[in-house]
Amino acid sequence: MAYDPEQDRRNDAVYAEHKQAVARGEKRVLRTTATGELHSYAGDEIGFTPGRGQVQVSTWWGMGMLTAVLGFLFVLAWIMFFTPMTEGRQPYWGALFLVALAGFGGWYTFGLARDEYRATRLRKERGAPTPGSRGHLPPEYSR
């Protein structure tokens, strides 16, 4: 990647504006965009990021698909739990672990998908760029 002094000037200006906004008491997050430039996002414009739980899915609908799979697993685990009772046996108690795991995972991923959907919608309304996939800043702005 070639050194671009103009990009450095733009990044310095964004950083200065970000520090002023934080000093005024605004909740702001300084992040790199998908194009590599700095942008000061409002707190509600950031959904889930690689820095939050190391998620590998990058869109709200992708996280929604994961939620659907975990929801299906949750229902399947309940079926596994109750099926032996139809034959007059004890319920399959081991399935409760899967019920709890799928239930918590579905609840968690649904929250992530909801947050990202809201953040995506707000970024579109406000004209903010898409955050980059890297969750960190260049070293000179990580003060």
Short mmCIF file of C-alpha atoms in Angstrom, two decimals:
data_model
loop_
_atom_site.label_atom_id
_atom_site.label_comp_id
_atom_site.label_asym_id
_atom_site.label_seq_id
_atom_site.Cartn_x
_atom_site.Cartn_y
_atom_site.Cartn_z
CA MET A 1 0.00 0.00 0.00
CA ALA A 2 1.48 3.32 -1.05
CA TYR A 3 1.81 6.26 1.31
CA ASP A 4 -0.85 8.89 0.63
CA PRO A 5 -0.24 12.24 2.37
CA GLU A 6 -3.73 13.45 1.38
CA GLN A 7 -5.34 10.49 3.16
CA ASP A 8 -3.23 11.27 6.23
CA ARG A 9 -4.56 14.85 6.24
CA ARG A 10 -8.16 13.61 5.94
CA ASN A 11 -7.59 11.07 8.72
CA ASP A 12 -6.06 13.76 10.97
CA ALA A 13 -9.08 16.00 10.35
CA VAL A 14 -11.50 13.16 11.20
CA TYR A 15 -9.49 12.37 14.32
CA ALA A 16 -9.61 16.01 15.46
CA GLU A 17 -13.38 16.18 14.86
CA HIS A 18 -13.80 12.89 16.73
CA LYS A 19 -11.91 14.18 19.77
CA GLN A 20 -14.05 17.35 19.78
CA ALA A 21 -17.28 15.32 19.60
CA VAL A 22 -16.15 13.09 22.47
CA ALA A 23 -15.22 16.20 24.50
CA ARG A 24 -18.78 17.49 23.94
CA GLY A 25 -20.06 14.28 25.50
CA GLU A 26 -21.18 12.49 22.33
CA LYS A 27 -20.83 8.70 22.18
CA ARG A 28 -18.52 8.21 19.20
CA VAL A 29 -16.45 5.29 17.85
CA LEU A 30 -13.38 5.93 15.69
CA ARG A 31 -13.01 3.14 13.13
CA THR A 32 -11.54 2.53 9.71
CA THR A 33 -14.02 2.22 6.87
CA ALA A 34 -14.15 -0.48 4.22
CA THR A 35 -11.97 1.81 2.05
CA GLY A 36 -9.34 2.20 4.79
CA GLU A 37 -10.10 5.82 5.78
CA LEU A 38 -10.98 6.87 9.32
CA HIS A 39 -14.56 7.75 10.22
CA SER A 40 -16.10 8.81 13.52
CA TYR A 41 -19.27 6.75 13.89
CA ALA A 42 -22.08 7.49 16.30
CA GLY A 43 -22.41 4.66 18.81
CA ASP A 44 -25.64 3.41 17.22
CA GLU A 45 -24.07 3.20 13.74
CA ILE A 46 -21.82 0.29 14.77
CA GLY A 47 -23.46 -3.13 14.84
CA PHE A 48 -21.36 -6.20 15.46
CA THR A 49 -17.71 -6.05 14.51
CA PRO A 50 -14.77 -8.44 14.41
CA GLY A 51 -13.71 -7.01 17.77
CA ARG A 52 -17.00 -8.09 19.36
CA GLY A 53 -16.82 -11.82 19.91
CA GLN A 54 -14.68 -12.41 16.81
CA VAL A 55 -17.70 -12.99 14.57
CA GLN A 56 -16.97 -14.22 11.07
CA VAL A 57 -20.37 -13.29 9.62
CA SER A 58 -20.36 -9.70 8.36
CA THR A 59 -24.01 -8.90 7.55
CA TRP A 60 -27.27 -8.84 9.48
CA TRP A 61 -28.92 -11.35 7.15
CA GLY A 62 -25.98 -13.74 7.50
CA MET A 63 -26.35 -13.59 11.27
CA GLY A 64 -30.10 -14.06 10.79
CA MET A 65 -29.41 -17.28 8.88
CA LEU A 66 -27.25 -18.50 11.75
CA THR A 67 -30.09 -17.60 14.14
CA ALA A 68 -32.52 -19.64 12.02
CA VAL A 69 -30.22 -22.68 12.09
CA LEU A 70 -29.88 -22.43 15.87
CA GLY A 71 -33.66 -22.02 16.18
CA PHE A 72 -34.14 -25.21 14.15
CA LEU A 73 -31.61 -26.98 16.39
CA PHE A 74 -33.51 -25.72 19.45
CA VAL A 75 -36.79 -27.23 18.18
CA LEU A 76 -35.03 -30.45 17.17
CA ALA A 77 -33.51 -30.77 20.65
CA TRP A 78 -36.95 -30.49 22.26
CA ILE A 79 -38.21 -33.21 19.92
CA MET A 80 -35.23 -35.37 20.96
CA PHE A 81 -36.10 -34.71 24.60
CA PHE A 82 -39.78 -35.75 24.33
CA THR A 83 -39.62 -38.56 21.72
CA PRO A 84 -38.77 -41.38 24.19
CA MET A 85 -41.86 -40.46 26.23
CA THR A 86 -44.11 -41.47 23.32
CA GLU A 87 -42.80 -45.02 23.77
CA GLY A 88 -43.34 -44.98 27.55
CA ARG A 89 -39.68 -44.38 28.47
CA GLN A 90 -37.99 -41.59 30.41
CA PRO A 91 -37.25 -38.37 28.50
CA TYR A 92 -33.78 -38.06 26.97
CA TRP A 93 -32.26 -35.78 29.60
CA GLY A 94 -29.04 -35.27 27.64
CA ALA A 95 -30.98 -33.27 25.05
CA LEU A 96 -31.52 -30.49 27.61
CA PHE A 97 -27.88 -29.49 27.18
CA LEU A 98 -28.51 -29.05 23.45
CA VAL A 99 -31.73 -27.15 24.20
CA ALA A 100 -29.84 -24.72 26.43
CA LEU A 101 -26.93 -24.35 24.02
CA ALA A 102 -29.12 -23.76 20.95
CA GLY A 103 -31.47 -21.49 22.89
CA PHE A 104 -28.69 -19.27 24.18
CA GLY A 105 -26.91 -19.25 20.80
CA GLY A 106 -30.12 -18.34 18.98
CA TRP A 107 -30.89 -15.56 21.46
CA TYR A 108 -27.34 -14.16 21.19
CA THR A 109 -27.13 -14.29 17.40
CA PHE A 110 -30.61 -12.76 17.09
CA GLY A 111 -29.40 -9.81 19.18
CA LEU A 112 -26.34 -9.41 16.96
CA ALA A 113 -28.45 -9.55 13.78
CA ARG A 114 -30.93 -7.01 15.18
CA ASP A 115 -28.15 -4.60 16.20
CA GLU A 116 -26.44 -4.87 12.81
CA TYR A 117 -29.74 -4.37 10.95
CA ARG A 118 -30.46 -1.19 12.90
CA ALA A 119 -26.89 0.07 12.45
CA THR A 120 -26.97 -0.62 8.69
CA ARG A 121 -30.24 1.26 8.35
CA LEU A 122 -28.90 4.24 10.35
CA ARG A 123 -25.68 4.36 8.30
CA LYS A 124 -27.74 4.48 5.09
CA GLU A 125 -29.97 7.26 6.45
CA ARG A 126 -27.01 9.32 7.64
CA GLY A 127 -24.77 8.60 4.67
CA ALA A 128 -22.03 7.03 6.82
CA PRO A 129 -19.63 4.61 5.13
CA THR A 130 -19.53 0.90 5.91
CA PRO A 131 -17.08 0.07 8.73
CA GLY A 132 -14.05 -1.97 7.76
CA SER A 133 -13.68 -5.62 8.65
CA ARG A 134 -10.65 -4.88 10.79
CA GLY A 135 -11.68 -3.80 14.26
CA HIS A 136 -8.57 -1.76 15.02
CA LEU A 137 -7.12 1.64 14.18
CA PRO A 138 -3.79 2.63 12.74
CA PRO A 139 -1.22 2.96 15.56
CA GLU A 140 -1.02 6.75 15.31
CA TYR A 141 -4.74 7.07 16.24
CA SER A 142 -4.82 4.44 18.98
CA ARG A 143 -3.94 6.88 21.74
#
